Amino acid sequence: MKLEEMFATRADRLKASEIRELLKLLDQPDIISFAGGIPDPALFPAEAFQAAYAKALDPQHQAKALQYSVSEGYLPLREWLVDHMAGIGVPCDVDNVLITSGSQQALDYLGKLMLSPGDTALVNWPTYLGALAAFNAYEPRFDRLDLGVNHDVSDYADRAEVAGGRVKFAYLSADFSNPTGETVDAAGRARLIDMAEELDCAIIEDGAYQALRYDGDAIQPILAMELAQKGDLEACRTIYCGSFSKTLSPGLRVGWIVAAKPVISKLVLMKQAADLHSPTINQMAIHGVAEACFEAHVSNLRAAYCARRDAMLAALSDHMPEGVDWTRPEGGMFVWITLPKGMDGARLLDRAIREERVAFVPGGAFFADGSGTNTIRLSFSNSDAAAIGEGVSRLGAVLRRALSD
Ligand SMILES: Cc1ncc(COP(=O)(O)O)c(C=O)c1O
């Protein structure tokens, strides 16, 4: 018997990345790793979580915490999010908010909700690998999202039609994107809204890093801009995905979606079918911690990560050879490096681990068409300034050798 023959065609698209084997080595203590785009565990608000879990499990709350619950999510958390969203320019009702198990689940559900095989998803080249993986299971084709002024939007529609579907959405992380750390300016966001109007498609705005701005002025979320134009969330085509993973903790798996009510109602049915609801006790704990210290905690995080970002940018200036370029992010966790043409990020990783005990993520995997092999992603969030200085200096050394070979 071959169970593999029972797999649906979409399973063919689920492929393990080749770099996973290399990345397994990263637990070794002498390796300086800029690979994982993860928060520093030393900065988790652990005491606040202890108090919040103790409260959720006290005699007054335990029945609720441990029982089945509604698919929409824990009401006090949704109410907290209504205030939070109003604070970033998106006034909404609790009925516009669905709690998900991380924003990764939101991306999976939105792919499931919108993509029929052969439909088109517009994504940045490069874009968040997890979004490509989530959407990929629903058998779309990807086209390159270009917010340049001279770009003819009807080309997208034409190509989508030739492929036998239509453009269903544009997905992007407008603030400090994973992997490049770059931010889309207000003009680019406005262009995207116009483009979506012209194509009559949705916008999926991934706000995973939105709260982690270190300098420069905050730019309104795309949903806030669209809402300001239209005056009614129910008329908006932007769907906002948020996450507590980068601010409070990724381990609890709590994220959210804000969208027009018909979208939320359908997603609630999808959630019922998939996992009934996200764990109530985790939603209660996130709510407790968010109420107790969200702003103060995020402000500490910003100070800590800003210092690391600065250390990485300074070290790159000191150690990168001629011909290497990098982004200067105003927030988030990543710096994106473009190597000289012809240099391969995956081969460089192999060599960097063996020769210099330093690691990063090769950039090719973030491109839907497999291009961009001469790029790499460095994360500065999980290393202190001294390790960042040392790691970037090691990277400079291996790069210099690779360039002279
Ligand atoms: C851009 C972006 N979106 C979404 C996610 C998923 O995060 P979570 O499911 O933990 O909310 C990540 C995680 O790294 C990310 O970088």
Coordinates of N, CA and C and ligand atoms in Angstrom, one line a residue, residues 37-38 100-107 127-131 171-173 175-179 206-209 241-246 249-251 253-256 333-334 377, ligand 1:
G37 N 13.7 34.6 12.7 CA 13.1 35.9 12.9 C 12.2 35.8 14.1
I38 N 12.9 35.6 15.3 CA 12.1 35.4 16.5 C 12.4 36.4 17.6
T100 N -7.5 34.4 15.8 CA -7.0 33.2 15.1 C -5.8 32.7 15.9
S101 N -5.4 31.5 15.6 CA -4.2 30.9 16.2 C -3.0 31.4 15.5
G102 N -2.5 32.6 15.9 CA -1.4 33.2 15.2 C -1.9 33.8 13.9
S103 N -1.2 34.8 13.4 CA -1.6 35.3 12.1 C -1.3 34.3 10.9
Q104 N -0.5 33.3 11.2 CA -0.3 32.3 10.2 C -1.6 31.6 9.9
Q105 N -2.4 31.3 10.9 CA -3.7 30.7 10.6 C -4.6 31.7 9.8
A106 N -4.5 33.0 10.1 CA -5.3 33.9 9.3 C -4.9 33.8 7.8
L107 N -3.6 33.7 7.5 CA -3.2 33.6 6.1 C -3.7 32.3 5.5
T127 N 8.8 37.9 -0.5 CA 7.7 38.1 0.5 C 7.9 37.1 1.6
Y128 N 7.0 37.2 2.6 CA 7.1 36.3 3.8 C 6.8 34.8 3.3
L129 N 7.8 34.0 3.6 CA 7.8 32.6 3.2 C 6.6 31.9 3.7
G130 N 6.2 32.2 4.9 CA 5.0 31.5 5.5 C 3.7 31.9 4.7
A131 N 3.7 33.1 4.1 CA 2.5 33.4 3.3 C 2.5 32.6 2.0
Y171 N -1.2 40.6 -1.3 CA -0.8 40.4 0.0 C 0.5 41.1 0.3
L172 N 0.5 41.9 1.4 CA 1.8 42.5 1.7 C 1.9 42.9 3.2
S173 N 3.1 43.0 3.6 CA 3.4 43.4 5.0 C 4.0 44.8 4.8
D175 N 4.6 47.4 6.9 CA 5.6 47.9 7.8 C 6.7 46.9 8.1
F176 N 8.0 47.3 7.8 CA 9.2 46.5 8.2 C 9.0 45.0 7.8
S177 N 8.8 44.8 6.5 CA 8.4 43.5 6.1 C 9.4 42.4 6.4
N178 N 8.9 41.2 6.5 CA 9.7 40.0 6.5 C 9.8 39.5 5.1
P179 N 10.9 39.5 4.4 CA 12.2 39.5 4.9 C 13.0 40.8 4.7
D206 N -0.7 42.4 6.2 CA -0.1 41.7 7.3 C 0.6 42.7 8.2
G207 N 0.0 42.9 9.4 CA 0.6 43.8 10.3 C 1.4 43.2 11.4
A208 N 2.1 42.1 11.1 CA 2.8 41.3 12.2 C 3.8 42.2 12.9
Y209 N 4.5 43.1 12.2 CA 5.6 43.9 12.8 C 5.1 45.4 13.1
C241 N -4.5 41.6 9.1 CA -4.1 40.5 10.0 C -3.1 41.0 11.1
G242 N -3.4 40.8 12.3 CA -2.5 41.2 13.4 C -2.0 40.0 14.2
S243 N -1.0 40.3 15.0 CA -0.4 39.2 15.8 C 0.2 39.7 17.1
F244 N 0.0 38.9 18.1 CA 0.7 39.2 19.4 C 2.1 38.5 19.5
S245 N 2.5 37.8 18.4 CA 3.7 37.0 18.4 C 4.9 37.8 18.6
K246 N 5.0 38.9 17.9 CA 6.2 39.7 17.9 C 6.2 40.7 19.1
S249 N 4.1 37.3 22.9 CA 4.7 35.9 22.8 C 4.2 35.1 21.6
P250 N 5.1 34.5 20.9 CA 4.5 33.6 19.8 C 4.0 32.3 20.3
G251 N 4.5 31.8 21.5 CA 4.1 30.5 21.9 C 2.7 30.3 22.2
R253 N 0.2 31.5 20.4 CA -0.4 31.4 19.1 C -1.8 32.2 19.1
V254 N -1.6 33.5 19.3 CA -2.8 34.4 19.3 C -2.6 35.5 18.3
G255 N -3.5 35.5 17.3 CA -3.5 36.6 16.3 C -4.9 37.0 16.1
W256 N -5.1 37.9 15.1 CA -6.5 38.4 14.8 C -6.6 38.9 13.4
M333 N 12.5 43.3 12.5 CA 13.5 42.4 13.0 C 14.6 42.1 12.0
F334 N 14.5 42.6 10.8 CA 15.3 42.1 9.7 C 16.1 43.2 8.9
R377 N 18.9 37.1 4.4 CA 18.2 37.8 5.4 C 18.9 37.6 6.8
Ligands
LIG1 C1 5.2 38.8 8.1 C2 4.7 37.7 9.0 N1 3.4 37.4 9.0 C3 2.9 36.4 9.8 C4 3.8 35.7 10.6 C5 3.2 34.6 11.4 O1 3.2 34.9 12.8 P1 2.2 34.3 13.9 O2 1.5 33.2 13.2 O3 3.1 33.8 15.0 O4 1.4 35.4 14.2 C6 5.1 35.9 10.6 C7 6.0 35.1 11.5 O5 7.2 35.2 11.4 C8 5.6 37.0 9.8 O6 6.9 37.2 9.8

